[in-house]
Amino acid sequence: MIEGIHWNLSSPLAFALSILPILGLGLIVTIEATLLGFLIALVLGLVLALLRRSRSRFIAWPVGAVIEFLRDTPLLVQLYFLYFVLPKYGILLPAFLTGALALGVQYSAYLSEVYRAGLDAVRRGQIEAAIALNMTRARIYRDIVIPQAIPRIVPALGNYLVSMLKDTPILSVVTVMEMLGLAKIIGDRTFRYLIPLTIVGAIFLVLTMAATAGIRRLERSLPKTGIRMR
Amino acid sequence: MNDFSAVPATEPIRPIIRFDNVTKKFGDLTVLDHFDFSVTPGEKVSLIGPSGSGKSTVLRILMTLEPVQEGNIEIDGLNYHEQGGHGPFRASQKHLHEIRSRVGMVFQSFNLFPHMSVLRNVIEAPVAVLGLPRKEAVERALDLLDMVGLAGKRDSFPAQLSGGQQQRVAIARALAMRPRVLLFDEPTSALDPELVGEVLGVIGALAHEHDLTMLLVTHEMRFARDVSDRVCFFDKGRIVEQGPPSEIFSQPQEQRTQEFLRSFVD
């Protein structure tokens, strides 16, 4: 029994059906962690990308170092660090938030590179025209550069979304009961691993295919020239 | 003896643009070499000369798109450099905005914002920078689009327009900011030959605006002759010869000018 739900070992099919509700609870956690983690990565990644483009070396250089550090150290190290080290300094977060934060922070470093490539691809003449119209730097980014960069970066963002989804099982090491963690517990208690793990694999396959299809649709619906402004 | 001889009959007109001993380099390449230049308010000046002679750079410096290494530049009595200013432009962002509020620019490659409708291209800066209410900005934009003959295209996107139409929208967009000085950087060089006329027509009509100071970098010699008060021939980062178009085109004094103009004779 887990979370008040009993399993039925009478037949493989009955077992599979009886553990589905348990794995369903894990699925919700998996999706929530991915969405929250990706939201953090989207926002923090943009902030990092913009800071790295700062004209001041005293901002751009340290931010570049932080991005490199986040990209070049394992997710598990960063997760353990947030989970075990931060509480020593009085920062106590629920395990789920710690996990989503770890995902979000590491992926923000990846996404900052995606943003950077997208921002660099906007033609120099666009920025010059905006300067000639006396727009402020903030306005140039908000209304000229970022709307034109978005269609170029959506495919890469989609890849990282799928990748993050597949990284969520790592949260089980800090007691977050997502899908794979629950499947492992079911296996430990029933000595039957094949069915729970197969189901989890199948659910991940469906999730990633759905996410990929969603991203393709979004890509096609975006005008190549940028987010439309009338 | 005339008592009035000591007093000039008219005050000399204060130039709206002044370059004083300006040197501009790209790496080892000197693009402007101890360059002096001034323009009086309302004057229409054409800059001609071989490519790489520094004429476009003059416009880009005025638009604060390029910093200079040496010398002083002034617009409307406002020095480009601030006392104790930092950065490549030796001026604060606030000061640069102050300068830019006086200048507009039309680019060779139009540089319309491709994700914005024609109308939005024209009202974007008046609303965002000047703080005009949207309704007023739209009214002004429609007047300007009407002037360039494109009021019917307000809801189109730049990709749906011909090059000539795009450049006319770009002119309307620059005018919407009501600059005192309008810079044209080879405005017809990227156009198919059959589209050049419509753009020159709009610029020519603007040349009758007495308040607007215009600087035009162009290879359209006939047009330069028709619209300019003064033509400046550039070579190797200096003005080799300048004067009214009738003089420059009919009896150029310098050998370089003669050679250059000869290459344009059909």
CSV table of C-alpha atoms in Angstrom, one decimal:
chain,number,residue,atom,x,y,z
A,1,MET,CA,0.0,0.0,0.0
A,2,ILE,CA,1.2,3.5,-0.9
A,3,GLU,CA,-0.8,6.7,-0.3
A,4,GLY,CA,-3.8,4.7,0.8
A,5,ILE,CA,-3.9,2.7,-2.5
A,6,HIS,CA,-3.6,-1.1,-2.4
A,7,TRP,CA,-2.2,-3.2,-5.2
A,8,ASN,CA,-3.6,-6.4,-6.6
A,9,LEU,CA,-1.1,-9.2,-7.3
A,10,SER,CA,-3.6,-11.7,-8.7
A,11,SER,CA,-2.6,-11.2,-12.3
A,12,PRO,CA,-0.1,-9.0,-14.2
A,13,LEU,CA,-3.0,-7.1,-15.7
A,14,ALA,CA,-4.7,-6.6,-12.4
A,15,PHE,CA,-1.3,-5.5,-10.9
A,16,ALA,CA,-0.7,-3.0,-13.6
A,17,LEU,CA,-4.2,-1.6,-13.3
A,18,SER,CA,-4.1,-1.4,-9.5
A,19,ILE,CA,-0.8,0.5,-9.4
A,20,LEU,CA,-1.8,3.0,-12.1
A,21,PRO,CA,-3.5,5.4,-9.6
A,22,ILE,CA,-0.3,5.4,-7.6
A,23,LEU,CA,1.8,6.2,-10.6
A,24,GLY,CA,-0.8,8.8,-11.6
A,25,LEU,CA,0.0,10.7,-8.4
A,26,GLY,CA,3.6,10.5,-9.3
A,27,LEU,CA,2.8,11.7,-12.8
A,28,ILE,CA,1.2,14.9,-11.4
A,29,VAL,CA,4.4,15.6,-9.4
A,30,THR,CA,6.5,14.9,-12.5
A,31,ILE,CA,4.5,17.4,-14.6
A,32,GLU,CA,4.4,20.0,-11.8
A,33,ALA,CA,8.1,19.8,-11.3
A,34,THR,CA,8.8,20.1,-15.0
A,35,LEU,CA,6.5,23.1,-15.4
A,36,LEU,CA,7.7,25.0,-12.4
A,37,GLY,CA,11.4,24.1,-13.2
A,38,PHE,CA,11.0,25.3,-16.8
A,39,LEU,CA,9.3,28.5,-15.8
A,40,ILE,CA,12.2,29.3,-13.4
A,41,ALA,CA,14.6,28.4,-16.2
A,42,LEU,CA,12.8,30.6,-18.8
A,43,VAL,CA,12.8,33.7,-16.6
A,44,LEU,CA,16.2,33.2,-14.9
A,45,GLY,CA,17.8,32.2,-18.3
A,46,LEU,CA,16.7,35.4,-19.9
A,47,VAL,CA,18.0,37.5,-17.0
A,48,LEU,CA,21.4,35.7,-17.2
A,49,ALA,CA,21.5,36.1,-21.0
A,50,LEU,CA,20.8,39.9,-20.7
A,51,LEU,CA,23.2,40.4,-17.9
A,52,ARG,CA,25.9,38.6,-19.8
A,53,ARG,CA,25.4,41.1,-22.7
A,54,SER,CA,25.9,44.0,-20.3
A,55,ARG,CA,28.4,46.6,-21.4
A,56,SER,CA,29.9,46.5,-18.0
A,57,ARG,CA,32.6,43.9,-17.6
A,58,PHE,CA,32.0,43.8,-13.9
A,59,ILE,CA,28.6,42.4,-14.6
A,60,ALA,CA,29.1,40.4,-17.8
A,61,TRP,CA,32.2,38.5,-16.6
A,62,PRO,CA,30.9,37.1,-13.2
A,63,VAL,CA,27.6,36.2,-14.9
A,64,GLY,CA,29.5,34.3,-17.6
A,65,ALA,CA,31.4,32.4,-14.9
A,66,VAL,CA,28.2,31.5,-13.1
A,67,ILE,CA,26.6,30.2,-16.3
A,68,GLU,CA,29.7,28.1,-17.0
A,69,PHE,CA,29.7,26.7,-13.5
A,70,LEU,CA,26.0,25.8,-13.7
A,71,ARG,CA,26.5,24.1,-17.1
A,72,ASP,CA,29.6,22.2,-16.2
A,73,THR,CA,28.6,20.6,-12.9
A,74,PRO,CA,26.2,17.7,-12.6
A,75,LEU,CA,22.6,18.3,-11.8
A,76,LEU,CA,22.8,15.8,-8.9
A,77,VAL,CA,25.6,17.8,-7.3
A,78,GLN,CA,23.6,21.0,-7.5
A,79,LEU,CA,20.5,19.2,-6.2
A,80,TYR,CA,22.4,17.7,-3.2
A,81,PHE,CA,23.9,21.1,-2.6
A,82,LEU,CA,20.5,22.9,-2.4
A,83,TYR,CA,19.0,20.1,-0.4
A,84,PHE,CA,21.7,19.4,2.2
A,85,VAL,CA,23.8,22.6,2.3
A,86,LEU,CA,21.3,25.4,2.2
A,87,PRO,CA,19.5,24.3,5.3
A,88,LYS,CA,22.7,24.8,7.2
A,89,TYR,CA,22.5,28.5,6.4
A,90,GLY,CA,18.8,28.7,7.4
A,91,ILE,CA,17.3,28.3,3.9
A,92,LEU,CA,14.8,25.5,4.3
A,93,LEU,CA,12.7,24.7,1.3
A,94,PRO,CA,10.2,21.8,0.9
A,95,ALA,CA,11.8,18.9,-1.1
A,96,PHE,CA,9.6,19.6,-4.1
A,97,LEU,CA,10.6,23.2,-4.3
A,98,THR,CA,14.3,22.4,-3.9
A,99,GLY,CA,14.0,19.9,-6.7
A,100,ALA,CA,12.2,22.3,-9.1
A,101,LEU,CA,14.7,25.0,-8.2
A,102,ALA,CA,17.6,22.7,-8.9
A,103,LEU,CA,16.2,21.8,-12.3
A,104,GLY,CA,15.3,25.5,-13.0
A,105,VAL,CA,18.7,26.8,-12.1
A,106,GLN,CA,20.7,24.4,-14.1
A,107,TYR,CA,18.5,24.7,-17.1
A,108,SER,CA,18.6,28.5,-16.8
A,109,ALA,CA,22.2,28.3,-17.7
A,110,TYR,CA,21.5,26.2,-20.8
A,111,LEU,CA,18.6,28.4,-21.8
A,112,SER,CA,20.7,31.6,-21.4
A,113,GLU,CA,22.9,30.2,-24.2
A,114,VAL,CA,19.8,29.6,-26.3
A,115,TYR,CA,18.6,33.1,-25.7
A,116,ARG,CA,22.1,34.5,-26.4
A,117,ALA,CA,22.1,32.8,-29.8
A,118,GLY,CA,18.6,34.1,-30.5
A,119,LEU,CA,19.4,37.6,-29.5
A,120,ASP,CA,22.6,37.6,-31.5
A,121,ALA,CA,20.7,36.5,-34.6
A,122,VAL,CA,18.6,39.7,-34.7
A,123,ARG,CA,20.1,41.9,-37.4
A,124,ARG,CA,22.2,44.8,-36.3
A,125,GLY,CA,20.2,47.1,-38.5
A,126,GLN,CA,17.2,46.5,-36.4
A,127,ILE,CA,18.9,47.8,-33.3
A,128,GLU,CA,20.4,50.8,-35.2
A,129,ALA,CA,16.9,51.7,-36.5
A,130,ALA,CA,15.6,51.6,-32.9
A,131,ILE,CA,18.5,53.7,-31.7
A,132,ALA,CA,17.7,56.2,-34.5
A,133,LEU,CA,14.2,56.4,-33.1
A,134,ASN,CA,15.6,57.3,-29.7
A,135,MET,CA,14.3,54.2,-28.0
A,136,THR,CA,15.8,53.2,-24.6
A,137,ARG,CA,17.8,50.0,-24.3
A,138,ALA,CA,15.1,48.3,-22.3
A,139,ARG,CA,12.5,49.2,-24.9
A,140,ILE,CA,14.7,48.0,-27.7
A,141,TYR,CA,15.0,44.6,-26.1
A,142,ARG,CA,11.3,44.4,-25.1
A,143,ASP,CA,9.7,45.5,-28.4
A,144,ILE,CA,12.3,44.9,-31.1
A,145,VAL,CA,14.9,42.2,-30.2
A,146,ILE,CA,13.0,39.7,-28.0
A,147,PRO,CA,9.9,39.5,-30.2
A,148,GLN,CA,12.1,38.7,-33.2
A,149,ALA,CA,14.3,36.3,-31.3
A,150,ILE,CA,11.4,34.1,-30.0
A,151,PRO,CA,10.6,32.2,-33.2
A,152,ARG,CA,14.2,31.3,-33.6
A,153,ILE,CA,14.6,30.0,-30.1
A,154,VAL,CA,11.3,28.0,-29.7
A,155,PRO,CA,12.7,24.8,-31.2
A,156,ALA,CA,15.8,24.8,-28.9
A,157,LEU,CA,13.6,25.7,-25.9
A,158,GLY,CA,11.4,22.7,-26.8
A,159,ASN,CA,14.3,20.3,-26.8
A,160,TYR,CA,15.3,21.5,-23.3
A,161,LEU,CA,11.7,21.1,-22.1
A,162,VAL,CA,11.7,17.5,-23.1
A,163,SER,CA,15.2,17.0,-21.7
A,164,MET,CA,14.1,18.5,-18.3
A,165,LEU,CA,11.1,16.3,-18.3
A,166,LYS,CA,13.4,13.3,-18.6
A,167,ASP,CA,15.6,14.6,-15.8
A,168,THR,CA,12.8,14.8,-13.2
A,169,PRO,CA,13.4,11.3,-11.8
A,170,ILE,CA,16.5,12.6,-10.2
A,171,LEU,CA,14.3,14.4,-7.7
A,172,SER,CA,13.4,11.1,-6.2
A,173,VAL,CA,16.9,11.1,-4.5
A,174,VAL,CA,15.7,14.0,-2.3
A,175,THR,CA,12.4,12.2,-1.4
A,176,VAL,CA,10.2,13.9,-4.0
A,177,MET,CA,7.7,11.2,-4.9
A,178,GLU,CA,7.6,11.5,-8.6
A,179,MET,CA,6.7,8.7,-11.0
A,180,LEU,CA,9.9,6.7,-11.1
A,181,GLY,CA,10.5,7.0,-7.3
A,182,LEU,CA,7.0,5.5,-6.7
A,183,ALA,CA,7.6,2.7,-9.2
A,184,LYS,CA,10.8,1.8,-7.5
A,185,ILE,CA,9.1,1.6,-4.1
A,186,ILE,CA,6.3,-0.6,-5.6
A,187,GLY,CA,9.0,-2.8,-6.9
A,188,ASP,CA,10.9,-2.9,-3.6
A,189,ARG,CA,7.7,-4.0,-1.8
A,190,THR,CA,6.3,-6.5,-4.3
A,191,PHE,CA,9.6,-7.7,-5.8
A,192,ARG,CA,8.0,-7.0,-9.2
A,193,TYR,CA,9.9,-4.4,-11.1
A,194,LEU,CA,9.1,-5.2,-14.7
A,195,ILE,CA,5.5,-3.9,-14.8
A,196,PRO,CA,5.9,-0.6,-12.8
A,197,LEU,CA,9.1,0.3,-14.6
A,198,THR,CA,7.6,-0.5,-18.0
A,199,ILE,CA,4.6,1.6,-17.3
A,200,VAL,CA,6.7,4.5,-16.2
A,201,GLY,CA,8.8,4.2,-19.3
A,202,ALA,CA,5.7,4.2,-21.5
A,203,ILE,CA,4.2,7.2,-19.7
A,204,PHE,CA,7.5,9.2,-20.3
A,205,LEU,CA,7.4,8.2,-23.9
A,206,VAL,CA,3.9,9.5,-24.3
A,207,LEU,CA,4.7,12.7,-22.4
A,208,THR,CA,7.8,13.5,-24.5
A,209,MET,CA,6.0,12.8,-27.7
A,210,ALA,CA,3.1,15.0,-26.7
A,211,ALA,CA,5.5,17.8,-25.6
A,212,THR,CA,7.4,17.5,-28.9
A,213,ALA,CA,4.2,17.6,-31.0
A,214,GLY,CA,3.1,20.6,-28.9
A,215,ILE,CA,6.3,22.5,-29.6
A,216,ARG,CA,6.1,21.7,-33.4
A,217,ARG,CA,2.6,23.2,-33.5
A,218,LEU,CA,3.8,26.3,-31.6
A,219,GLU,CA,6.7,26.6,-34.0
A,220,ARG,CA,4.4,26.5,-37.0
A,221,SER,CA,2.0,29.0,-35.5
A,222,LEU,CA,4.7,31.6,-34.9
A,223,PRO,CA,5.4,34.0,-37.8
A,224,LYS,CA,9.0,33.7,-38.8
A,225,THR,CA,9.6,37.4,-38.5
A,226,GLY,CA,8.7,37.6,-34.9
A,227,ILE,CA,5.7,37.9,-32.5
A,228,ARG,CA,3.3,40.1,-34.3
A,229,MET,CA,2.6,43.7,-33.1
A,230,ARG,CA,-0.1,45.7,-34.8
B,1,MET,CA,33.2,106.3,-43.8
B,2,ASN,CA,30.1,104.3,-43.0
B,3,ASP,CA,29.1,104.2,-39.4
B,4,PHE,CA,27.6,100.8,-39.8
B,5,SER,CA,30.7,99.2,-41.3
B,6,ALA,CA,31.7,97.7,-37.9
B,7,VAL,CA,28.4,95.9,-37.5
B,8,PRO,CA,27.7,93.0,-39.9
B,9,ALA,CA,24.6,93.5,-42.0
B,10,THR,CA,23.2,90.2,-40.8
B,11,GLU,CA,24.2,88.0,-37.9
B,12,PRO,CA,26.0,84.9,-39.3
B,13,ILE,CA,23.6,82.0,-39.0
B,14,ARG,CA,24.6,79.6,-36.3
B,15,PRO,CA,25.3,76.1,-37.8
B,16,ILE,CA,22.9,73.3,-36.7
B,17,ILE,CA,25.6,70.7,-37.3
B,18,ARG,CA,29.3,71.3,-36.7
B,19,PHE,CA,32.3,68.8,-37.0
B,20,ASP,CA,35.4,70.3,-35.7
B,21,ASN,CA,38.7,68.5,-36.4
B,22,VAL,CA,37.1,65.0,-36.1
B,23,THR,CA,39.1,61.9,-36.6
B,24,LYS,CA,37.4,58.5,-36.9
B,25,LYS,CA,39.3,55.2,-37.2
B,26,PHE,CA,38.3,51.6,-37.6
B,27,GLY,CA,41.3,49.9,-36.3
B,28,ASP,CA,44.2,51.1,-38.4
B,29,LEU,CA,42.0,52.5,-41.1
B,30,THR,CA,41.4,56.2,-40.8
B,31,VAL,CA,37.9,57.0,-42.2
B,32,LEU,CA,37.7,60.6,-41.3
B,33,ASP,CA,40.9,62.6,-41.1
B,34,HIS,CA,40.8,65.8,-39.1
B,35,PHE,CA,37.4,66.5,-40.6
B,36,ASP,CA,35.7,69.9,-40.5
B,37,PHE,CA,32.1,70.4,-41.7
B,38,SER,CA,29.1,72.5,-40.9
B,39,VAL,CA,25.5,72.8,-42.0
B,40,THR,CA,23.1,75.7,-41.5
B,41,PRO,CA,19.6,75.1,-40.3
B,42,GLY,CA,17.2,74.0,-43.1
B,43,GLU,CA,20.1,73.4,-45.5
B,44,LYS,CA,19.9,70.4,-47.9
B,45,VAL,CA,23.4,68.9,-48.3
B,46,SER,CA,24.3,66.0,-50.6
B,47,LEU,CA,27.4,64.0,-49.8
B,48,ILE,CA,28.9,62.3,-52.8
B,49,GLY,CA,32.1,60.4,-53.5
B,50,PRO,CA,33.5,56.9,-54.0
B,51,SER,CA,32.6,54.2,-51.5
B,52,GLY,CA,34.8,54.1,-48.4
B,53,SER,CA,35.4,57.8,-48.6
B,54,GLY,CA,33.7,58.4,-45.2
B,55,LYS,CA,30.3,60.0,-46.2
B,56,SER,CA,28.1,57.3,-44.6
B,57,THR,CA,30.4,57.5,-41.5
B,58,VAL,CA,29.5,61.2,-41.1
B,59,LEU,CA,25.8,60.3,-40.9
B,60,ARG,CA,26.4,57.3,-38.5
B,61,ILE,CA,28.5,59.5,-36.2
B,62,LEU,CA,25.7,62.1,-36.2
B,63,MET,CA,23.2,59.4,-35.3
B,64,THR,CA,25.5,58.3,-32.4
B,65,LEU,CA,25.9,54.9,-34.0
B,66,GLU,CA,29.7,55.4,-34.1
B,67,PRO,CA,32.0,57.0,-31.6
B,68,VAL,CA,34.9,59.1,-32.7
B,69,GLN,CA,38.5,59.1,-31.5
B,70,GLU,CA,39.2,62.8,-31.7
B,71,GLY,CA,37.5,66.2,-32.2
B,72,ASN,CA,34.2,67.8,-31.4
B,73,ILE,CA,30.7,67.5,-32.9
B,74,GLU,CA,27.8,69.7,-32.2
B,75,ILE,CA,24.1,69.6,-33.1
B,76,ASP,CA,21.7,72.4,-32.3
B,77,GLY,CA,24.3,73.8,-29.9
B,78,LEU,CA,24.6,70.5,-28.1
B,79,ASN,CA,28.1,69.0,-27.9
B,80,TYR,CA,28.2,65.2,-28.5
B,81,HIS,CA,30.7,64.8,-25.6
B,82,GLU,CA,29.8,65.6,-22.1
B,83,GLN,CA,32.2,67.0,-19.5
B,84,GLY,CA,33.7,64.0,-17.8
B,85,GLY,CA,31.5,61.6,-19.9
B,86,HIS,CA,32.4,57.9,-19.9
B,87,GLY,CA,32.2,55.1,-22.4
B,88,PRO,CA,33.0,55.1,-26.1
B,89,PHE,CA,30.8,58.1,-26.7
B,90,ARG,CA,32.0,60.1,-23.6
B,91,ALA,CA,28.4,60.8,-22.8
B,92,SER,CA,25.7,59.5,-20.5
B,93,GLN,CA,22.7,57.6,-21.9
B,94,LYS,CA,20.5,60.6,-21.0
B,95,HIS,CA,22.8,62.9,-23.1
B,96,LEU,CA,22.7,60.5,-26.0
B,97,HIS,CA,18.9,60.5,-25.9
B,98,GLU,CA,19.0,64.3,-25.9
B,99,ILE,CA,21.1,64.3,-29.0
B,100,ARG,CA,19.0,61.6,-30.7
B,101,SER,CA,15.8,63.5,-30.2
B,102,ARG,CA,17.1,66.0,-32.8
B,103,VAL,CA,18.2,63.5,-35.5
B,104,GLY,CA,16.4,60.9,-37.6
B,105,MET,CA,17.9,58.5,-40.0
B,106,VAL,CA,16.7,56.6,-43.1
B,107,PHE,CA,18.9,53.5,-43.8
B,108,GLN,CA,20.0,51.9,-47.1
B,109,SER,CA,18.4,48.6,-46.0
B,110,PHE,CA,15.2,50.3,-44.7
B,111,ASN,CA,15.4,48.4,-41.3
B,112,LEU,CA,11.6,48.4,-40.8
B,113,PHE,CA,10.6,46.2,-37.9
B,114,PRO,CA,9.4,43.0,-39.6
B,115,HIS,CA,7.1,41.9,-36.8
B,116,MET,CA,5.2,45.2,-36.7
B,117,SER,CA,2.5,46.4,-39.0
B,118,VAL,CA,3.2,49.5,-41.1
B,119,LEU,CA,1.1,51.6,-38.7
B,120,ARG,CA,2.8,50.1,-35.6
B,121,ASN,CA,6.3,50.8,-37.2
B,122,VAL,CA,5.3,54.5,-37.4
B,123,ILE,CA,3.6,54.9,-34.0
B,124,GLU,CA,6.0,52.7,-32.0
B,125,ALA,CA,8.6,55.4,-31.1
B,126,PRO,CA,6.2,58.4,-30.8
B,127,VAL,CA,4.2,56.4,-28.2
B,128,ALA,CA,7.1,54.8,-26.5
B,129,VAL,CA,9.6,57.6,-26.6
B,130,LEU,CA,7.7,60.9,-26.9
B,131,GLY,CA,4.8,59.6,-24.8
B,132,LEU,CA,2.1,60.6,-27.3
B,133,PRO,CA,-1.4,59.2,-26.6
B,134,ARG,CA,-1.9,56.3,-29.1
B,135,LYS,CA,-4.9,58.0,-30.7
B,136,GLU,CA,-2.8,61.1,-31.5
B,137,ALA,CA,0.1,59.1,-32.7
B,138,VAL,CA,-2.2,57.1,-35.1
B,139,GLU,CA,-3.6,60.4,-36.5
B,140,ARG,CA,-0.1,61.7,-37.1
B,141,ALA,CA,1.1,58.4,-38.6
B,142,LEU,CA,-1.8,58.3,-41.0
B,143,ASP,CA,-1.1,61.8,-42.2
B,144,LEU,CA,2.5,60.8,-42.8
B,145,LEU,CA,1.6,57.6,-44.5
B,146,ASP,CA,-0.8,59.6,-46.7
B,147,MET,CA,2.1,61.9,-47.5
B,148,VAL,CA,4.2,59.0,-48.7
B,149,GLY,CA,1.3,57.5,-50.5
B,150,LEU,CA,0.8,54.5,-48.3
B,151,ALA,CA,-2.2,55.2,-46.1
B,152,GLY,CA,-3.9,52.1,-47.6
B,153,LYS,CA,-1.0,49.8,-46.3
B,154,ARG,CA,-1.4,50.7,-42.6
B,155,ASP,CA,-2.2,47.1,-41.7
B,156,SER,CA,0.3,45.4,-44.0
B,157,PHE,CA,3.5,43.9,-42.7
B,158,PRO,CA,6.9,45.0,-44.2
B,159,ALA,CA,7.4,41.6,-46.0
B,160,GLN,CA,4.3,42.3,-48.0
B,161,LEU,CA,5.6,45.6,-49.4
B,162,SER,CA,8.1,46.3,-52.2
B,163,GLY,CA,11.4,47.8,-51.4
B,164,GLY,CA,10.3,51.2,-52.5
B,165,GLN,CA,7.2,51.0,-50.3
B,166,GLN,CA,9.3,49.9,-47.3
B,167,GLN,CA,11.6,52.8,-47.7
B,168,ARG,CA,8.7,55.2,-47.9
B,169,VAL,CA,7.3,53.8,-44.7
B,170,ALA,CA,10.8,54.2,-43.2
B,171,ILE,CA,10.8,57.9,-44.1
B,172,ALA,CA,7.3,58.3,-42.5
B,173,ARG,CA,8.6,56.5,-39.4
B,174,ALA,CA,11.6,58.8,-39.1
B,175,LEU,CA,9.5,61.9,-39.7
B,176,ALA,CA,7.0,60.8,-37.0
B,177,MET,CA,9.7,61.7,-34.4
B,178,ARG,CA,9.8,65.3,-35.7
B,179,PRO,CA,13.6,65.5,-36.0
B,180,ARG,CA,15.3,68.7,-36.8
B,181,VAL,CA,17.9,66.9,-38.9
B,182,LEU,CA,17.1,64.0,-41.2
B,183,LEU,CA,19.9,61.8,-42.5
B,184,PHE,CA,19.5,59.6,-45.6
B,185,ASP,CA,22.1,56.9,-46.0
B,186,GLU,CA,22.0,55.8,-49.6
B,187,PRO,CA,18.2,55.5,-49.4
B,188,THR,CA,17.8,54.1,-52.9
B,189,SER,CA,20.9,51.9,-53.3
B,190,ALA,CA,19.2,48.7,-52.3
B,191,LEU,CA,16.2,49.3,-54.6
B,192,ASP,CA,15.4,47.8,-58.0
B,193,PRO,CA,15.9,50.6,-60.6
B,194,GLU,CA,12.2,50.9,-61.3
B,195,LEU,CA,11.5,51.6,-57.6
B,196,VAL,CA,14.1,54.4,-57.2
B,197,GLY,CA,11.8,57.1,-58.6
B,198,GLU,CA,9.0,56.8,-56.0
B,199,VAL,CA,11.4,57.1,-53.1
B,200,LEU,CA,13.3,60.1,-54.6
B,201,GLY,CA,9.9,61.7,-55.2
B,202,VAL,CA,9.1,61.6,-51.5
B,203,ILE,CA,12.6,62.8,-50.5
B,204,GLY,CA,12.3,65.6,-53.1
B,205,ALA,CA,9.0,66.7,-51.7
B,206,LEU,CA,10.5,66.8,-48.2
B,207,ALA,CA,13.3,69.0,-49.5
B,208,HIS,CA,10.8,71.9,-49.8
B,209,GLU,CA,10.3,71.8,-46.0
B,210,HIS,CA,12.2,74.9,-45.0
B,211,ASP,CA,12.7,73.8,-41.3
B,212,LEU,CA,14.1,70.4,-42.0
B,213,THR,CA,17.8,70.0,-42.3
B,214,MET,CA,18.7,67.2,-44.7
B,215,LEU,CA,21.9,65.3,-45.2
B,216,LEU,CA,21.8,62.9,-48.1
B,217,VAL,CA,24.5,60.3,-49.0
B,218,THR,CA,23.7,59.3,-52.6
B,219,HIS,CA,24.9,58.0,-55.9
B,220,GLU,CA,21.9,59.6,-57.7
B,221,MET,CA,23.8,62.6,-59.2
B,222,ARG,CA,20.9,64.0,-61.1
B,223,PHE,CA,18.8,63.9,-57.9
B,224,ALA,CA,21.5,65.5,-55.8
B,225,ARG,CA,21.7,68.3,-58.4
B,226,ASP,CA,18.0,68.9,-58.2
B,227,VAL,CA,17.4,68.9,-54.4
B,228,SER,CA,20.6,70.1,-52.8
B,229,ASP,CA,21.6,73.6,-51.7
B,230,ARG,CA,25.2,72.3,-51.5
B,231,VAL,CA,27.1,69.2,-52.7
B,232,CYS,CA,30.2,67.9,-50.9
B,233,PHE,CA,32.6,65.6,-52.7
B,234,PHE,CA,34.3,63.2,-50.4
B,235,ASP,CA,37.6,61.4,-51.0
B,236,LYS,CA,39.7,59.6,-48.4
B,237,GLY,CA,38.0,61.0,-45.3
B,238,ARG,CA,38.1,64.6,-46.4
B,239,ILE,CA,35.8,66.9,-48.3
B,240,VAL,CA,37.9,67.6,-51.5
B,241,GLU,CA,35.5,70.1,-53.0
B,242,GLN,CA,32.1,71.6,-52.1
B,243,GLY,CA,29.7,74.2,-53.4
B,244,PRO,CA,26.3,74.7,-55.0
B,245,PRO,CA,25.3,71.8,-57.3
B,246,SER,CA,25.5,74.0,-60.4
B,247,GLU,CA,29.2,74.6,-59.8
B,248,ILE,CA,30.2,71.1,-58.6
B,249,PHE,CA,28.5,69.4,-61.5
B,250,SER,CA,29.2,71.9,-64.2
B,251,GLN,CA,32.7,73.1,-63.5
B,252,PRO,CA,34.4,70.9,-60.8
B,253,GLN,CA,37.8,72.4,-60.0
B,254,GLU,CA,39.5,69.4,-58.5
B,255,GLN,CA,40.9,66.6,-60.6
B,256,ARG,CA,39.5,63.9,-58.3
B,257,THR,CA,36.0,65.4,-58.6
B,258,GLN,CA,36.2,65.6,-62.3
B,259,GLU,CA,37.3,61.9,-62.5
B,260,PHE,CA,34.6,60.8,-60.2
B,261,LEU,CA,31.8,62.7,-62.0
B,262,ARG,CA,33.1,61.5,-65.4
B,263,SER,CA,32.4,57.9,-64.2
B,264,PHE,CA,28.7,58.8,-63.9
B,265,VAL,CA,28.4,60.2,-67.4
B,266,ASP,CA,26.3,57.8,-69.5
